[in-house]
Amino acid sequence: MRILQVASEAVPLCKTGGLADVVTALSEALVERGDEVTVLMPAYRGTIARAGATPAFELGDPLGLGHAARVLAAPLDDSGATVHLLQCDALFDRPGGPYGDEAGHDWPDNHLRFALLARAAAQIALASAALGGSIDVVHAHDWQAALATAYLAWWGVGRPATVFTVHNLHFTGRFPQAILPAIGAPSSAWSPADLEFYGEASYLKAGLVHADRVTTVSPTYADEIRTPEGGIGFDGLLRWRGDAVRGVLNGIDTRTWDPASDPALSIPYDAAHPAGKRDARAALQRELGLDPQTSAPIFGVVSRLTWQKGIDLWLGGAPAVLAEGAQLVVLGSGEPGLEQACLSLAAAYPGRVAVRRGYDEALSHRIFAGTDLFGVPSRFEPCGLTQMYAMRYGTPPIVRRTGGLADTVLDDDATYGAGTGFVFELPTVEACTDAMLRAIGAFRDPGRYAALQRRAMGRRHDWTASAGIYRDLYLEAAADRRRVP
Ligand code: ADP
């Protein structure tokens, strides 16, 4: 099959979260199965040079607003997948992040930037059909790409099948009604049956309404978003779409995330040769200025520091585990109040708590390897990748039972010693603290902890199964398309 993935980020070119990992890892897995995959994403500043991309074709002025665009092509990585960078310097070549400036304010023209991405995707898909080259499926990810499914549905005739994946329902891409003419939406789009969502236009909703198949990134999250509590206003629509909505568990890129070959570690290790983990642990303590104790359990967190991620629950549990002699490591950035709370804890416990603010890919690898237990105490979590990275690095995770965390981590107490981590139920400091203390109990029992690590490292999280499910979904969506007159 020929598949066009449309997304606002993909490693190694641009990453702010799990979306970037997933787009690339899924593309690689599909290529391995024999499919032809192209990822279309914006040419943010520096990406053309980093990718070594060369001009491929012109797109004219897709939105008709004087924003000429063209596509440059390069290999995405060494997998055989291709990246198409959408160049429109007026919209994408600027300092700061993909969605906002350095101060964290969204770009005021995000409605145009991501309408252009979506419209370019639709234009490419339809042109390829006209040229007989035929893209079979356009797979759009999150609100930034969602309009691609709408443009294709609005323009109809000869379109390929569409799949839309929700990586986080809370990012709804909402804009005032007034932007609709500028993005070329037909007047019928302003309707509760289309883009209208509580008085605004939601790009996310475009994908939920128009894609032939809608997926989200874990089976449990797929159930949660169909309830009034988890659906934040979209649950009725999601229930109405019935069997077209599926939960497909994300995998991880097991080549990038492999302690046996990770260039960030000086001594590689795996379940059969765990000595390198002790080295990684001591090196991390040295690097972060932590006391060089071997008996203190080290808890790690690598996360956006936001309410969603339950960082306040984790900080609430910190005094109890520090009283037990634990050490804490946090890498992340996000809401100023939570950043400050982390920094204050580090100031209060020198040598025991280390906090690094910001985004640091290499340090994140060293934390997955160099800590003993890993926290993902999210209030909600569509899938979550870090608990899977932690397991692969022999660092049992402590997670809340929600979304993909519920689908990937087994509680070691609840399974009478057959688990891969620790799971708590309620989003409260008490429940989180209890799980952290239970984890310390396991850490202090060397035989139990070693067995827990082995089970965690033995779990398979690669993309093989899920890429197969996506492929079946693509075929299903394409078959549906053929039935439409
Ligand atoms: P989300 O996409 O909601 O942020 P995920 O767990 O799906 O959560 O993915 C987060 C990704 O971003 C993981 O690959 C994680 O390792 C990475 N990450 C998060 N914060 C940082 C950070 N401060 N430095 C390096 N990597 C980070």
Coordinates of C-alpha atoms and ligand atoms in Angstrom, one line a residue:
M1 CA 0.0 0.0 0.0
R2 CA 1.0 3.6 -0.4
I3 CA 0.4 5.5 2.8
L4 CA 0.7 9.3 3.4
Q5 CA 1.2 10.0 7.1
V6 CA 0.4 13.7 7.9
A7 CA 1.7 15.1 11.2
S8 CA 3.1 18.2 12.8
E9 CA 6.1 16.4 14.2
A10 CA 8.2 13.3 13.6
V11 CA 11.6 12.2 15.0
P12 CA 14.3 12.9 14.2
L13 CA 13.3 16.2 12.7
C14 CA 10.9 17.7 15.3
K15 CA 9.6 16.4 18.6
T16 CA 7.7 17.9 21.5
G17 CA 6.1 14.7 22.7
G18 CA 5.1 11.1 22.0
L19 CA 3.4 12.0 18.7
A20 CA 6.8 12.4 17.0
D21 CA 8.0 9.0 18.2
V22 CA 4.9 7.3 17.1
V23 CA 4.6 8.7 13.6
T24 CA 8.2 7.6 12.8
A25 CA 8.1 4.2 14.5
L26 CA 4.8 3.3 12.9
S27 CA 6.1 4.4 9.5
E28 CA 9.2 2.3 10.0
A29 CA 7.1 -0.7 11.0
L30 CA 4.9 -0.3 7.9
V31 CA 7.9 -0.1 5.6
E32 CA 9.2 -3.2 7.1
R33 CA 5.9 -4.9 6.2
G34 CA 6.4 -3.9 2.6
D35 CA 4.4 -0.7 2.4
E36 CA 5.5 2.6 0.9
V37 CA 5.3 5.3 3.5
T38 CA 5.7 9.1 3.2
V39 CA 5.5 11.5 6.2
L40 CA 4.3 15.0 5.3
M41 CA 5.2 17.6 7.9
P42 CA 6.0 21.3 7.9
A43 CA 9.5 22.5 7.1
Y44 CA 10.1 24.3 10.4
R45 CA 13.3 26.3 10.7
G46 CA 16.4 24.2 10.2
T47 CA 14.6 20.9 9.2
I48 CA 15.4 21.1 5.5
A49 CA 19.1 21.3 6.2
R50 CA 18.9 18.6 9.0
A51 CA 17.1 16.2 6.7
G52 CA 19.2 17.1 3.7
A53 CA 16.0 17.5 1.7
T54 CA 15.9 18.5 -1.9
P55 CA 13.1 20.1 -3.9
A56 CA 10.5 17.6 -5.1
F57 CA 7.5 19.5 -6.4
E58 CA 5.6 22.8 -6.3
L59 CA 2.1 23.1 -4.8
G60 CA 1.1 26.6 -5.9
D61 CA -0.9 28.5 -3.4
P62 CA -3.1 25.8 -1.7
L63 CA -5.1 28.2 0.5
G64 CA -5.3 30.9 -2.1
L65 CA -4.0 33.4 0.4
G66 CA -0.7 34.2 -1.2
H67 CA 1.2 31.5 0.7
A68 CA 3.0 29.7 -2.0
A69 CA 4.2 26.2 -0.9
R70 CA 6.4 23.5 -2.2
V71 CA 7.6 20.1 -1.1
L72 CA 11.1 18.9 -0.4
A73 CA 11.9 15.3 0.0
A74 CA 14.5 13.2 1.9
P75 CA 14.8 9.9 3.6
L76 CA 13.0 10.1 7.0
D77 CA 15.8 7.9 8.5
D78 CA 17.5 4.7 7.4
S79 CA 14.2 2.7 7.4
G80 CA 13.2 3.3 3.8
A81 CA 10.4 5.8 4.7
T82 CA 10.4 9.2 3.1
V83 CA 9.8 12.6 4.6
H84 CA 8.1 15.3 2.6
L85 CA 8.8 18.7 4.1
L86 CA 6.1 21.3 3.4
Q87 CA 8.0 24.6 2.8
C88 CA 6.2 27.9 3.2
D89 CA 8.6 30.1 5.0
A90 CA 6.1 32.8 5.8
L91 CA 4.3 30.3 8.0
F92 CA 6.9 27.8 9.2
D93 CA 10.4 29.4 9.1
R94 CA 10.5 31.1 12.4
P95 CA 12.4 30.8 15.7
G96 CA 10.6 29.0 18.6
G97 CA 8.7 25.8 18.7
P98 CA 6.3 24.2 16.2
Y99 CA 3.2 25.6 17.9
G100 CA 4.3 28.7 19.6
D101 CA 7.1 31.2 20.4
E102 CA 9.9 30.8 22.9
A103 CA 7.7 32.2 25.7
G104 CA 5.1 29.5 25.1
H105 CA 2.5 31.6 23.4
D106 CA 0.7 29.8 20.5
W107 CA 1.4 31.3 17.1
P108 CA -1.6 33.5 16.2
D109 CA -1.8 32.1 12.7
N110 CA -1.8 28.4 13.8
H111 CA -5.2 28.0 12.1
L112 CA -3.6 28.9 8.8
R113 CA -0.3 27.0 9.4
F114 CA -2.1 23.7 10.0
A115 CA -4.9 24.3 7.4
L116 CA -2.0 24.6 4.9
L117 CA -0.5 21.3 6.1
A118 CA -3.9 19.5 5.8
R119 CA -4.8 21.1 2.5
A120 CA -1.4 20.3 1.0
A121 CA -1.9 16.6 2.1
A122 CA -5.3 16.5 0.4
Q123 CA -3.9 18.2 -2.7
I124 CA -1.1 15.7 -3.0
A125 CA -3.4 12.7 -2.4
L126 CA -5.8 13.9 -5.1
A127 CA -3.1 14.8 -7.5
S128 CA -1.5 11.4 -7.1
A129 CA -4.8 9.7 -7.8
A130 CA -5.2 11.9 -11.0
L131 CA -1.7 10.9 -12.1
G132 CA -2.5 7.2 -11.5
G133 CA 0.2 7.0 -8.8
S134 CA -2.5 6.6 -6.2
I135 CA -2.0 7.0 -2.5
D136 CA -4.2 4.4 -0.9
V137 CA -4.5 5.9 2.6
V138 CA -4.1 9.4 4.1
H139 CA -3.4 8.9 7.8
A140 CA -3.7 12.1 9.7
H141 CA -2.5 12.6 13.3
D142 CA -4.0 14.9 15.9
W143 CA -5.7 18.2 15.3
Q144 CA -2.9 19.8 13.3
A145 CA -3.4 17.3 10.5
A146 CA -7.1 16.5 11.0
L147 CA -8.5 18.9 8.4
A148 CA -6.9 16.7 5.7
T149 CA -9.7 14.2 6.2
A150 CA -12.3 17.0 5.9
Y151 CA -10.8 18.5 2.7
L152 CA -10.9 15.1 1.2
A153 CA -14.4 14.4 2.2
W154 CA -15.6 17.9 1.1
W155 CA -13.9 17.6 -2.3
G156 CA -15.1 14.0 -2.6
V157 CA -14.5 12.3 -5.9
G158 CA -11.7 9.9 -6.3
R159 CA -10.3 10.4 -2.9
P160 CA -8.2 7.8 -1.0
A161 CA -9.3 6.3 2.3
T162 CA -8.7 8.4 5.4
V163 CA -7.7 7.4 8.9
F164 CA -7.4 9.8 11.8
T165 CA -5.5 9.1 15.0
V166 CA -6.2 11.0 18.2
H167 CA -3.0 11.1 20.3
N168 CA -4.7 13.3 22.9
L169 CA -8.3 14.3 22.8
H170 CA -7.6 17.4 25.0
F171 CA -5.8 19.2 22.2
T172 CA -8.8 20.2 20.2
G173 CA -7.5 22.9 17.8
R174 CA -10.2 25.4 18.4
F175 CA -10.6 28.7 16.5
P176 CA -13.3 31.3 16.0
Q177 CA -15.9 30.7 13.3
A178 CA -14.5 33.7 11.4
I179 CA -11.5 31.7 10.2
L180 CA -13.5 29.3 8.2
P181 CA -13.6 31.2 4.8
A182 CA -9.8 31.7 5.0
I183 CA -9.2 27.9 5.3
G184 CA -11.5 27.2 2.4
A185 CA -14.2 25.4 4.4
P186 CA -17.6 25.2 2.7
S187 CA -20.4 27.0 4.4
S188 CA -21.9 23.7 5.4
A189 CA -18.8 23.2 7.7
W190 CA -20.4 25.5 10.3
S191 CA -22.7 22.9 11.7
P192 CA -22.8 20.8 14.8
A193 CA -22.6 17.8 12.4
D194 CA -19.3 19.2 11.1
L195 CA -16.6 21.4 12.6
E196 CA -18.7 23.5 15.0
F197 CA -18.0 22.6 18.6
Y198 CA -19.6 24.7 21.3
G199 CA -19.5 28.0 19.3
E200 CA -16.1 27.5 17.8
A201 CA -14.5 25.5 14.9
S202 CA -12.6 22.5 16.1
Y203 CA -10.0 21.0 13.8
L204 CA -9.9 17.8 15.9
K205 CA -13.6 17.4 15.3
A206 CA -13.0 17.5 11.6
G207 CA -11.0 14.2 11.9
L208 CA -13.6 12.6 14.2
V209 CA -16.4 13.4 11.8
H210 CA -14.8 12.8 8.4
A211 CA -12.2 10.1 8.7
D212 CA -13.2 6.7 7.4
R213 CA -11.7 5.2 10.5
V214 CA -10.7 7.0 13.8
T215 CA -8.2 5.4 16.1
T216 CA -6.7 6.3 19.4
V217 CA -3.6 5.1 21.0
S218 CA -4.8 2.5 23.4
P219 CA -7.8 0.3 23.9
T220 CA -8.6 1.7 27.4
Y221 CA -8.4 5.3 26.2
A222 CA -10.7 4.4 23.3
D223 CA -13.2 3.3 26.0
E224 CA -12.6 6.3 28.2
I225 CA -13.2 8.9 25.5
R226 CA -16.6 7.4 24.7
T227 CA -17.8 8.2 28.3
P228 CA -19.1 11.7 29.3
E229 CA -16.2 11.9 31.8
G230 CA -13.4 11.2 29.4
G231 CA -15.0 12.5 26.2
I232 CA -14.9 16.2 27.0
G233 CA -17.8 16.9 24.8
F234 CA -16.8 14.5 21.9
D235 CA -18.1 11.3 23.5
G236 CA -21.5 11.5 21.8
L237 CA -19.9 11.8 18.4
L238 CA -17.4 9.1 19.2
R239 CA -20.2 6.7 20.3
W240 CA -22.2 7.6 17.2
R241 CA -19.2 6.6 15.0
G242 CA -19.5 3.2 16.5
D243 CA -17.2 0.5 15.2
A244 CA -15.3 3.1 13.1
V245 CA -13.5 4.1 16.3
R246 CA -10.8 1.8 17.5
G247 CA -8.0 1.7 20.2
V248 CA -4.7 0.5 18.8
L249 CA -1.9 0.4 21.4
N250 CA 1.2 2.3 20.5
G251 CA 4.5 0.4 20.3
I252 CA 7.9 1.8 20.9
D253 CA 10.9 2.0 18.6
T254 CA 13.0 -0.8 20.0
R255 CA 16.1 0.2 18.0
T256 CA 16.3 3.6 19.5
W257 CA 15.2 2.5 22.9
D258 CA 17.5 -0.4 23.6
P259 CA 19.8 -0.5 26.6
A260 CA 21.9 -3.1 24.8
S261 CA 22.9 -0.7 22.1
D262 CA 22.1 2.8 23.5
P263 CA 25.0 5.2 22.7
A264 CA 23.9 7.3 25.7
L265 CA 25.2 4.5 28.0
S266 CA 28.9 3.7 28.5
I267 CA 28.2 0.1 29.4
P268 CA 25.3 -1.6 27.5
Y269 CA 23.1 -4.0 29.3
D270 CA 20.2 -6.4 28.9
A271 CA 18.2 -8.7 31.1
A272 CA 20.9 -11.4 30.9
H273 CA 23.8 -9.0 31.5
P274 CA 22.4 -6.4 34.0
A275 CA 25.7 -5.1 35.3
G276 CA 25.7 -2.0 33.0
K277 CA 22.6 -0.8 34.8
R278 CA 24.6 -0.4 38.0
D279 CA 27.1 1.7 36.1
A280 CA 24.4 3.8 34.5
R281 CA 23.0 4.4 38.0
A282 CA 26.3 5.5 39.5
A283 CA 27.0 7.7 36.5
L284 CA 23.6 9.4 36.8
Q285 CA 24.2 10.1 40.5
R286 CA 27.6 11.7 39.6
E287 CA 26.1 13.7 36.7
L288 CA 23.2 15.1 38.7
G289 CA 25.1 15.6 42.0
L290 CA 23.2 13.0 43.9
D291 CA 24.8 11.3 46.9
P292 CA 26.6 8.1 45.7
Q293 CA 24.4 5.7 47.7
T294 CA 23.8 2.2 46.3
S295 CA 21.0 1.3 48.7
A296 CA 18.8 4.4 48.1
P297 CA 16.0 3.7 45.6
I298 CA 16.2 6.3 42.8
F299 CA 12.8 7.4 41.4
G300 CA 12.9 9.0 37.9
V301 CA 10.4 11.1 36.0
V302 CA 10.8 12.4 32.4
S303 CA 7.7 14.3 31.5
R304 CA 5.9 17.4 30.5
L305 CA 5.2 19.1 33.8
T306 CA 1.5 19.5 33.6
W307 CA -1.7 18.8 35.5
Q308 CA -2.4 15.9 33.1
K309 CA 0.8 14.2 34.1
G310 CA -0.1 14.2 37.8
I311 CA 3.2 15.8 38.7
D312 CA 1.5 17.3 41.8
L313 CA 0.5 13.8 43.0
W314 CA 4.1 12.7 42.6
L315 CA 5.5 15.7 44.5
G316 CA 2.9 15.0 47.2
G317 CA 4.4 11.5 47.6
A318 CA 7.9 12.8 47.7
P319 CA 8.2 13.5 51.4
A320 CA 7.2 10.0 52.4
V321 CA 9.7 8.3 50.0
L322 CA 12.5 10.8 51.0
A323 CA 11.8 9.9 54.6
E324 CA 12.5 6.3 53.5
G325 CA 15.9 7.3 52.1
A326 CA 14.9 7.5 48.4
Q327 CA 16.4 9.9 45.8
L328 CA 14.3 11.7 43.1
V329 CA 15.2 12.8 39.6
V330 CA 12.9 14.9 37.4
L331 CA 13.5 16.0 33.8
G332 CA 10.9 18.2 32.3
S333 CA 9.3 21.5 31.7
G334 CA 5.8 22.9 31.6
E335 CA 3.5 24.8 33.9
P336 CA 5.5 27.4 35.8
G337 CA 3.9 26.4 39.2
L338 CA 4.9 22.8 38.8
E339 CA 8.4 23.7 37.6
Q340 CA 8.9 25.8 40.6
A341 CA 7.5 23.2 43.0
C342 CA 10.1 20.7 41.5
L343 CA 12.9 23.2 41.9
S344 CA 11.9 24.0 45.5
L345 CA 12.0 20.3 46.4
A346 CA 15.5 20.0 44.9
A347 CA 16.7 23.1 46.8
A348 CA 15.3 21.6 50.1
Y349 CA 17.0 18.2 49.5
P350 CA 20.5 18.8 48.0
G351 CA 22.1 15.5 47.1
R352 CA 18.8 13.7 47.3
V353 CA 16.6 15.4 44.7
A354 CA 17.8 16.5 41.2
V355 CA 15.7 18.5 38.8
R356 CA 16.6 19.5 35.3
R357 CA 14.3 21.8 33.6
G358 CA 14.0 21.7 29.8
Y359 CA 14.1 19.1 27.1
D360 CA 17.1 16.8 26.8
E361 CA 16.8 13.6 24.8
A362 CA 20.2 12.1 25.7
L363 CA 19.7 12.8 29.5
S364 CA 16.3 11.1 29.2
H365 CA 18.0 7.9 28.1
R366 CA 20.4 8.1 31.0
I367 CA 17.5 8.6 33.4
F368 CA 15.6 5.6 32.1
A369 CA 18.7 3.5 32.5
G370 CA 20.1 5.1 35.7
T371 CA 17.0 5.1 38.0
D372 CA 15.5 2.2 39.9
L373 CA 11.8 3.0 39.7
F374 CA 10.0 5.4 37.2
G375 CA 6.9 7.5 37.8
V376 CA 4.0 8.1 35.3
P377 CA 1.3 9.2 37.7
S378 CA -1.0 10.7 35.0
R379 CA -4.5 11.8 35.6
F380 CA -5.2 10.7 32.1
E381 CA -2.8 9.2 29.6
P382 CA -3.9 8.3 26.0
C383 CA -1.1 5.8 25.8
G384 CA 2.1 7.0 27.3
L385 CA 5.5 5.9 26.1
T386 CA 7.8 6.5 29.0
Q387 CA 6.4 3.6 31.1
M388 CA 7.4 1.3 28.1
Y389 CA 10.8 2.9 27.8
A390 CA 11.3 2.5 31.6
M391 CA 10.3 -1.2 31.5
R392 CA 12.7 -1.9 28.6
Y393 CA 15.5 -0.3 30.6
G394 CA 14.7 -2.5 33.6
T395 CA 13.1 0.4 35.6
P396 CA 9.7 -0.8 36.9
P397 CA 7.2 2.0 36.5
I398 CA 4.7 3.4 39.0
V399 CA 1.6 4.4 37.1
R400 CA -2.0 5.4 37.5
R401 CA -4.6 3.0 36.1
T402 CA -5.7 5.1 33.2
G403 CA -5.6 4.9 29.4
G404 CA -2.5 3.2 27.9
L405 CA -0.9 2.9 31.4
A406 CA -3.7 0.5 32.3
D407 CA -3.0 -1.5 29.1
T408 CA 0.8 -1.8 29.6
V409 CA 1.7 -2.2 33.3
L410 CA 0.7 -5.0 35.6
D411 CA 0.8 -4.3 39.3
D412 CA 3.2 -6.6 41.1
D413 CA 1.2 -6.9 44.3
A414 CA -2.2 -7.4 42.6
T415 CA -0.7 -10.2 40.5
Y416 CA 1.1 -11.9 43.4
G417 CA 4.5 -11.2 42.1
A418 CA 3.8 -11.6 38.4
G419 CA 3.8 -7.8 37.6
T420 CA 5.9 -5.4 35.7
G421 CA 5.4 -2.3 37.9
F422 CA 3.0 -0.7 40.4
V423 CA -0.4 0.7 39.6
F424 CA -2.7 2.9 41.6
E425 CA -6.3 3.7 41.1
L426 CA -7.4 7.1 42.3
P427 CA -5.7 10.4 41.3
T428 CA -4.9 11.3 44.9
V429 CA -1.6 12.0 46.7
E430 CA -2.5 9.1 49.1
A431 CA -2.9 6.6 46.4
C432 CA 0.2 7.7 44.6
T433 CA 2.2 7.7 47.8
D434 CA 1.0 4.2 48.7
A435 CA 2.2 2.9 45.3
M436 CA 5.6 4.6 45.7
L437 CA 6.1 3.1 49.1
R438 CA 5.0 -0.4 47.8
A439 CA 7.6 0.0 45.1
I440 CA 10.3 0.8 47.7
G441 CA 9.2 -2.4 49.5
A442 CA 9.9 -4.4 46.4
F443 CA 13.2 -2.6 45.7
R444 CA 14.4 -3.6 49.2
D445 CA 13.8 -7.3 48.5
P446 CA 16.6 -8.0 46.0
G447 CA 15.2 -11.3 44.7
R448 CA 11.7 -9.9 44.1
Y449 CA 13.1 -6.7 42.5
A450 CA 15.4 -8.6 40.1
A451 CA 12.5 -10.8 39.0
L452 CA 10.3 -7.7 38.6
Q453 CA 13.0 -6.1 36.4
R454 CA 13.4 -9.2 34.3
R455 CA 9.6 -9.4 33.7
A456 CA 9.5 -5.7 32.8
M457 CA 12.4 -6.1 30.4
G458 CA 10.9 -9.2 28.9
R459 CA 7.7 -7.4 27.8
R460 CA 7.3 -6.9 24.1
H461 CA 6.5 -3.4 23.1
D462 CA 7.6 -3.3 19.5
W463 CA 5.3 -2.2 16.7
T464 CA 4.9 -5.6 15.0
A465 CA 1.4 -6.3 16.2
S466 CA 0.0 -2.8 16.1
A467 CA 1.4 -2.0 12.6
G468 CA -0.5 -5.1 11.5
I469 CA -3.7 -3.8 13.1
Y470 CA -3.2 -0.4 11.3
R471 CA -2.7 -2.2 8.0
D472 CA -5.9 -4.1 8.4
L473 CA -7.7 -0.9 9.3
Y474 CA -6.2 0.8 6.1
L475 CA -7.6 -2.1 4.1
E476 CA -10.9 -1.9 5.8
A477 CA -11.1 1.9 5.2
A478 CA -10.1 1.5 1.6
A479 CA -12.7 -1.2 1.0
D480 CA -15.4 1.1 2.5
R481 CA -14.2 3.9 0.1
R482 CA -14.7 1.6 -2.9
R483 CA -18.3 1.0 -1.8
V484 CA -19.1 4.7 -1.9
P485 CA -20.4 5.7 -5.3
Ligands
ADP1 P1 3.1 13.1 25.8 O1 3.2 12.9 24.3 O2 1.8 13.3 26.3 O3 4.1 14.2 26.3 P2 4.3 10.5 25.9 O4 4.7 9.6 27.1 O5 3.4 9.8 24.9 O6 3.7 11.8 26.5 O7 5.6 10.9 25.2 C1 6.5 11.8 25.7 C2 7.8 11.7 24.9 O8 8.6 12.9 25.2 C3 8.7 10.5 25.4 O9 9.5 10.1 24.3 C4 9.5 11.2 26.5 O10 10.7 10.5 26.7 C5 9.8 12.5 25.9 N1 10.0 13.6 26.9 C6 9.1 14.2 27.6 N2 9.7 15.2 28.3 C7 11.0 15.2 28.0 C8 12.2 16.0 28.4 N3 12.1 17.0 29.2 N4 13.3 15.7 27.8 C9 13.5 14.7 26.9 N5 12.4 13.9 26.5 C10 11.2 14.2 27.1

